[in-house]
XYZ file of C-alpha atoms in Angstrom:
463
model
C 352.058 160.315 -116.660
C 348.473 161.078 -115.780
C 348.298 164.661 -117.075
C 344.797 165.389 -115.769
C 345.754 164.300 -112.259
C 348.936 166.381 -112.295
C 347.068 169.429 -113.568
C 344.439 169.042 -110.844
C 347.144 168.972 -108.197
C 349.151 171.861 -109.638
C 346.542 174.444 -110.577
C 343.762 176.204 -108.642
C 344.788 174.643 -105.329
C 346.873 176.143 -102.512
C 350.484 174.998 -102.519
C 353.250 175.365 -99.970
C 356.012 175.596 -102.555
C 358.860 178.004 -103.191
C 357.789 180.281 -106.124
C 360.873 179.766 -108.275
C 360.297 176.036 -108.081
C 356.693 176.546 -109.185
C 357.936 178.525 -112.194
C 360.433 175.778 -112.998
C 357.601 173.266 -112.835
C 355.519 175.330 -115.267
C 358.488 175.710 -117.613
C 359.281 172.025 -117.767
C 355.920 170.316 -117.500
C 353.363 173.014 -118.284
C 353.450 172.502 -122.070
C 353.236 168.725 -121.656
C 350.293 168.917 -119.258
C 348.309 171.573 -121.128
C 349.402 170.656 -124.641
C 350.461 174.233 -125.487
C 352.997 176.930 -124.672
C 352.585 178.470 -121.210
C 352.566 182.205 -120.505
C 353.022 183.515 -116.962
C 351.313 186.755 -115.892
C 352.993 188.728 -113.101
C 351.241 190.902 -110.508
C 350.982 193.764 -113.037
C 349.262 191.575 -115.609
C 352.310 191.471 -117.915
C 352.702 188.123 -119.637
C 355.914 186.362 -120.527
C 356.508 183.056 -122.232
C 358.202 180.207 -120.427
C 360.631 178.139 -122.421
C 360.541 174.459 -121.681
C 363.713 173.126 -120.076
C 365.347 169.873 -121.136
C 364.200 166.766 -119.325
C 366.513 165.669 -116.525
C 366.983 162.381 -114.765
C 365.950 162.603 -111.115
C 368.785 162.540 -108.601
C 366.374 161.371 -105.892
C 366.837 157.681 -105.199
C 363.642 155.684 -104.768
C 365.432 153.044 -102.707
C 362.604 151.958 -100.401
C 362.710 148.400 -101.769
C 366.437 148.168 -101.037
C 365.901 149.417 -97.510
C 363.140 146.891 -96.907
C 365.455 144.133 -98.134
C 368.242 145.257 -95.822
C 366.187 145.954 -92.737
C 363.320 143.464 -92.942
C 359.944 145.059 -92.353
C 361.400 148.343 -91.064
C 360.354 151.144 -93.456
C 363.505 153.158 -92.734
C 367.205 152.534 -92.136
C 368.331 152.478 -88.499
C 371.837 153.670 -87.589
C 372.918 153.286 -83.948
C 369.320 153.407 -82.797
C 368.423 156.387 -85.015
C 365.652 155.980 -87.594
C 366.491 158.017 -90.704
C 363.335 159.201 -92.480
C 363.814 160.830 -95.877
C 361.636 163.772 -96.903
C 362.598 164.777 -100.419
C 361.264 166.007 -103.729
C 357.688 167.196 -104.229
C 355.518 166.556 -101.183
C 351.993 165.298 -101.851
C 349.075 164.267 -99.657
C 348.464 160.691 -100.797
C 350.497 158.288 -102.906
C 353.595 156.136 -102.877
C 356.074 156.672 -100.102
C 358.770 157.556 -102.593
C 357.818 158.126 -106.223
C 359.623 155.897 -108.690
C 360.372 158.508 -111.331
C 358.553 161.653 -110.258
C 360.605 162.430 -107.160
C 357.504 162.589 -104.962
C 357.159 161.828 -101.265
C 353.725 161.510 -99.692
C 352.668 162.735 -96.272
C 350.874 159.410 -95.936
C 354.140 157.490 -96.256
C 356.045 159.813 -93.918
C 353.273 159.512 -91.326
C 353.489 155.717 -91.483
C 357.239 155.862 -90.862
C 356.837 158.345 -87.993
C 354.254 156.072 -86.364
C 356.487 153.025 -86.794
C 359.478 154.853 -85.287
C 357.376 155.965 -82.316
C 356.440 152.333 -81.574
C 359.829 150.766 -82.382
C 361.641 149.865 -79.117
C 364.983 149.774 -80.928
C 364.640 153.361 -82.168
C 365.905 155.916 -79.641
C 365.862 158.972 -81.906
C 364.599 160.108 -85.315
C 366.553 161.975 -87.971
C 364.546 163.756 -90.661
C 366.695 164.000 -93.796
C 365.067 166.823 -95.750
C 365.676 168.193 -99.227
C 362.454 169.606 -100.640
C 361.095 172.789 -102.189
C 357.631 172.011 -100.778
C 354.339 170.662 -102.024
C 350.655 170.421 -101.200
C 348.876 172.064 -98.291
C 346.488 169.144 -97.808
C 347.872 166.871 -95.106
C 350.976 168.839 -94.181
C 349.729 170.354 -90.920
C 348.383 167.050 -89.595
C 351.769 165.476 -90.302
C 353.505 168.428 -88.612
C 351.429 167.818 -85.484
C 352.377 164.140 -85.564
C 356.100 164.952 -85.733
C 355.774 167.451 -82.879
C 353.957 164.823 -80.788
C 356.787 162.338 -81.415
C 359.167 164.700 -79.628
C 357.507 163.879 -76.307
C 358.664 160.269 -76.746
C 361.954 160.471 -78.630
C 364.361 163.211 -79.783
C 363.821 164.395 -83.355
C 366.507 166.305 -85.275
C 366.084 167.677 -88.807
C 369.029 167.580 -91.220
C 368.557 169.856 -94.229
C 370.338 168.360 -97.232
C 370.207 171.655 -99.133
C 366.622 172.969 -99.117
C 363.691 172.929 -96.722
C 361.217 175.379 -98.227
C 357.495 175.841 -97.628
C 355.948 172.445 -96.833
C 359.462 171.052 -96.404
C 360.175 173.668 -93.752
C 356.754 173.164 -92.126
C 357.923 169.606 -91.368
C 361.526 170.516 -90.520
C 360.377 173.156 -88.032
C 358.690 170.481 -85.890
C 362.022 168.891 -84.949
C 363.856 169.630 -81.700
C 366.800 170.975 -83.692
C 367.379 171.988 -87.315
C 370.875 171.571 -88.733
C 372.001 172.688 -92.182
C 375.263 173.100 -94.118
C 376.706 176.491 -95.056
C 374.919 176.385 -98.405
C 371.666 174.989 -97.015
C 368.543 177.157 -97.118
C 365.224 177.158 -95.265
C 362.063 179.234 -95.034
C 359.472 180.347 -97.599
C 356.698 180.479 -94.982
C 353.978 181.296 -97.484
C 351.296 179.881 -99.764
C 350.844 180.146 -103.524
C 347.985 179.314 -105.909
C 348.578 178.947 -109.647
C 345.729 179.663 -112.057
C 345.948 178.890 -115.749
C 343.948 180.871 -118.346
C 343.694 179.186 -121.757
C 340.821 181.318 -123.066
C 342.986 183.282 -125.524
C 344.568 180.139 -126.894
C 341.131 178.543 -127.338
C 339.922 181.602 -129.256
C 342.906 181.315 -131.584
C 342.143 177.633 -132.109
C 338.489 178.371 -132.785
C 337.364 176.441 -129.706
C 334.669 177.659 -127.351
C 333.956 175.983 -124.005
C 330.586 176.362 -122.320
C 330.334 175.453 -118.653
C 326.816 174.547 -117.552
C 326.749 174.591 -113.764
C 324.492 174.830 -110.746
C 325.789 177.107 -107.994
C 327.324 180.502 -108.632
C 330.744 179.445 -107.305
C 330.825 175.993 -108.895
C 333.219 176.976 -111.686
C 335.271 179.590 -109.823
C 338.843 179.617 -111.099
C 338.150 177.549 -114.210
C 340.870 177.781 -116.880
C 338.527 178.719 -119.742
C 338.098 182.377 -118.767
C 340.214 185.101 -117.155
C 340.215 185.018 -113.369
C 337.492 187.385 -112.070
C 338.603 189.873 -109.404
C 336.057 188.573 -106.882
C 337.315 185.020 -107.271
C 340.907 186.204 -107.002
C 340.084 188.034 -103.760
C 338.450 184.897 -102.380
C 341.548 182.849 -103.148
C 343.713 185.527 -101.546
C 341.669 185.372 -98.341
C 342.010 181.600 -98.252
C 345.764 181.513 -98.696
C 346.261 184.339 -96.165
C 344.492 182.157 -93.595
C 346.663 179.188 -94.545
C 349.818 181.286 -94.217
C 348.700 182.321 -90.732
C 348.222 178.657 -89.825
C 351.667 177.905 -91.266
C 353.300 180.575 -89.072
C 351.367 179.372 -86.043
C 352.549 175.795 -86.629
C 356.183 176.910 -86.874
C 355.931 179.033 -83.731
C 354.326 176.203 -81.743
C 357.289 173.910 -82.421
C 360.031 176.565 -82.129
C 358.709 178.410 -79.098
C 361.392 180.682 -77.650
C 363.240 180.841 -80.967
C 360.678 182.384 -83.313
C 357.139 183.667 -82.744
C 354.161 183.616 -85.062
C 354.539 187.352 -85.746
C 358.224 186.943 -86.599
C 357.406 184.002 -88.880
C 354.837 186.147 -90.716
C 357.307 189.036 -90.845
C 359.670 186.945 -92.979
C 357.175 187.492 -95.819
C 357.976 184.031 -97.205
C 361.654 184.898 -97.667
C 364.283 182.161 -97.711
C 367.426 182.166 -95.566
C 370.726 180.449 -96.190
C 373.332 179.223 -93.713
C 374.037 181.625 -90.852
C 371.209 183.935 -91.877
C 368.781 181.111 -91.105
C 370.069 180.978 -87.530
C 369.831 184.747 -87.163
C 366.202 184.591 -88.312
C 365.433 181.830 -85.796
C 364.602 179.309 -88.514
C 367.524 176.941 -87.797
C 369.811 176.056 -84.901
C 373.243 175.140 -86.214
C 375.405 175.357 -89.329
C 377.401 172.146 -89.667
C 378.230 169.512 -92.249
C 375.540 166.883 -92.064
C 377.913 164.002 -91.356
C 379.269 165.877 -88.347
C 375.763 166.860 -87.295
C 374.553 163.270 -87.453
C 377.533 162.143 -85.392
C 376.648 164.809 -82.810
C 373.128 163.389 -82.665
C 374.544 159.916 -82.066
C 376.750 161.217 -79.259
C 373.815 163.131 -77.807
C 371.759 159.947 -77.569
C 374.675 158.083 -75.973
C 375.224 160.723 -73.281
C 374.078 159.343 -69.896
C 371.093 160.998 -68.235
C 372.030 164.373 -66.788
C 370.606 166.145 -63.805
C 368.617 169.305 -64.391
C 371.592 171.432 -63.259
C 374.014 169.609 -65.553
C 371.596 169.804 -68.482
C 371.165 173.553 -67.974
C 374.944 173.952 -67.799
C 375.408 172.038 -71.065
C 372.688 174.088 -72.752
C 374.256 177.330 -71.545
C 377.681 176.288 -72.817
C 376.229 175.336 -76.189
C 374.347 178.632 -76.531
C 377.598 180.565 -76.301
C 378.745 178.663 -79.378
C 375.669 179.480 -81.458
C 376.427 181.835 -84.294
C 373.371 184.073 -83.771
C 370.681 182.677 -81.446
C 367.295 184.386 -81.371
C 366.477 183.658 -77.746
C 367.723 181.719 -74.714
C 364.395 180.786 -73.180
C 363.114 177.239 -73.362
C 359.422 176.582 -73.689
C 358.086 175.230 -70.358
C 356.232 172.407 -72.105
C 359.186 171.340 -74.219
C 360.742 167.886 -73.625
C 364.121 167.622 -71.933
C 365.977 167.223 -75.215
C 364.512 170.384 -76.745
C 367.462 172.244 -75.240
C 370.466 173.190 -77.313
C 372.721 170.209 -78.019
C 375.007 169.703 -75.007
C 378.707 170.275 -75.080
C 379.786 166.649 -75.209
C 383.097 167.157 -73.419
C 381.341 168.940 -70.563
C 378.658 166.266 -70.480
C 381.215 163.502 -70.181
C 383.069 165.396 -67.438
C 379.947 165.984 -65.349
C 378.060 162.766 -66.113
C 377.710 160.084 -63.414
C 380.353 157.360 -63.373
C 379.191 154.518 -65.620
C 378.218 151.391 -63.735
C 379.529 147.979 -64.601
C 377.658 146.034 -67.264
C 375.295 143.381 -65.854
C 377.693 140.529 -66.524
C 380.426 142.227 -64.463
C 378.328 142.934 -61.360
C 379.200 140.425 -58.609
C 376.303 138.298 -57.326
C 374.507 140.002 -54.484
C 376.154 143.354 -55.149
C 373.964 146.448 -55.160
C 373.599 148.168 -58.500
C 372.709 151.418 -56.810
C 369.551 152.687 -55.227
C 369.408 156.030 -57.004
C 366.928 156.405 -59.813
C 369.662 157.890 -62.033
C 371.703 154.681 -61.822
C 368.650 152.562 -62.547
C 367.753 154.758 -65.523
C 371.342 154.513 -66.778
C 371.319 150.730 -66.429
C 368.017 150.492 -68.272
C 369.332 152.705 -71.078
C 372.532 150.648 -71.324
C 370.543 147.420 -71.598
C 368.335 148.898 -74.320
C 371.377 150.049 -76.293
C 373.054 146.644 -76.007
C 369.851 144.883 -77.048
C 369.562 147.098 -80.110
C 373.233 146.528 -80.972
C 372.936 142.739 -80.576
C 369.841 142.697 -82.789
C 371.654 144.704 -85.470
C 374.703 142.393 -85.297
C 372.441 139.357 -85.723
C 370.759 140.960 -88.742
C 374.126 141.755 -90.347
C 375.341 138.209 -89.667
C 372.206 136.832 -91.315
C 372.990 138.758 -94.500
C 376.431 137.088 -94.461
C 374.811 133.658 -94.131
C 375.837 133.270 -90.479
C 373.094 132.249 -88.025
C 373.164 134.141 -84.722
C 370.511 133.596 -82.059
C 369.890 137.148 -80.813
C 367.435 135.947 -78.157
C 370.006 133.542 -76.717
C 372.674 136.246 -76.736
C 370.362 138.575 -74.822
C 369.391 135.822 -72.375
C 373.048 134.896 -71.740
C 374.059 138.583 -71.411
C 376.627 138.169 -74.201
C 378.454 141.491 -74.716
C 378.037 142.974 -78.211
C 381.803 143.039 -78.715
C 382.065 139.315 -77.978
C 379.186 138.607 -80.345
C 380.765 140.748 -83.067
C 384.076 138.891 -82.619
C 382.245 135.562 -82.943
C 380.630 136.690 -86.204
C 384.020 137.772 -87.610
C 385.586 134.430 -86.620
C 382.806 132.462 -88.310
C 383.032 134.661 -91.381
C 386.803 134.080 -91.557
C 386.330 130.310 -91.204
C 383.683 130.331 -93.922
C 386.013 132.306 -96.209
C 388.907 129.883 -95.553
C 386.707 126.852 -96.221
C 385.941 128.181 -99.679
C 389.675 128.193 -100.493
C 390.336 124.583 -99.295
C 389.646 121.832 -101.845
C 390.064 118.172 -100.822
C 390.974 115.806 -103.685
C 392.115 112.131 -103.776
C 395.580 111.263 -105.127
C 395.731 111.304 -108.880
C 395.855 107.817 -110.471
C 397.606 109.280 -113.499
C 400.220 111.695 -112.166
C 403.377 110.110 -110.665
C 403.550 110.182 -106.880
C 406.368 112.168 -105.299
C 409.258 109.966 -104.098
C 410.371 110.142 -100.477
C 413.152 112.631 -99.798
C 416.611 110.973 -99.393
C 417.189 113.001 -96.233
C 413.953 111.772 -94.701
C 414.797 108.164 -95.697
C 418.262 108.427 -94.061
C 416.763 109.860 -90.879
C 414.329 106.955 -90.711
C 417.160 104.386 -91.107
C 419.209 106.061 -88.398
C 416.276 106.132 -86.017
C 415.524 102.472 -86.730
C 419.131 101.407 -86.133
C 419.261 103.293 -82.862
C 416.124 101.624 -81.641
C 417.559 98.142 -82.379
C 420.839 98.919 -80.660
């Protein structure tokens, strides 16, 4: 590892990271980075030693290469028209999309995926899969703005694997809805700066460092002397301003659920499960598989009228465990309402029209804009499904012309059945081996019964 680069990113720079995670970082990597034992001073100036923890293998899978292999040039997996973008580990400004061994995710990589999903015609919604204790301030608010802007084009739901703290929550808060399991936790709306002081250790080692500089603030916060009070106050002012920006960013995306003042009033606390909903930091407690299925159903629900949408939102709000508010921001997109009650949506939704191939020639599809919108949505869904079927068939070695299927209005079910039939034929062909008669092995003699039947048939024909 590049110790100097890690140290530069960890110390004397504002971080949106949950404090206990910062301490764990210092315990495990501090001695390796600095080359000596690390002591942590609390707010009262009392020092305590941090014991290094054993090295662990990362549980974060850097599987971007596998995804690229499975999905072509798409930098994310797509499930039923939903792009799943992973935000996990330590969040940094620039770097690889997913770190190979460090468990890092860069804002740069996430931004590229968000931009691709916004432009992808086969993506109808975006799921942010988040499990992060936070990371760097640099770049996080620009990325947050980009996610919030995506909501005007496509629904965005955030699924908290277990943790969405600090920078992780700054990104999660920009989604239309935040879902988490009972043990999931969110929050830590705050900023922290770590300063390391190695002056005492250098004195013990007989080493003296002289910093020759031009500009009175050039060496502020250097690790070779105790942190002066004036410099500490300057850092405090800076991170207070960043915390205010953090709260403002959360409030802008969750208008009607939590305000900037309420976000600041959390004092960077973290909230788990139902408490997160009570605090206005999340929207629903649910297992993530069930939550993702609800998102899929939500995207499949036909377009609702304003009255029906309001009715669905009202029904859903009665099921919330502890909502903060029932008002919807006037500038919010249509899907920034609470998730609709799917049974009610199906009961009140317009009758589905016949697929294009079933509409008789010359028949009217319907003059209302709702029917036209529904037809357009149905065609987009079928096109996405046909494209996905063709991609899956290609991985099985079966060639399917997706363009021809779309042109001929082939239903996805018929295309899927064709792929299964060809796959079955290919599997059977592998089990059939044609071989000429053996010149060595004796040939089987004709059955006496068959020979007698032939003689009888021959005699009857002559008679």
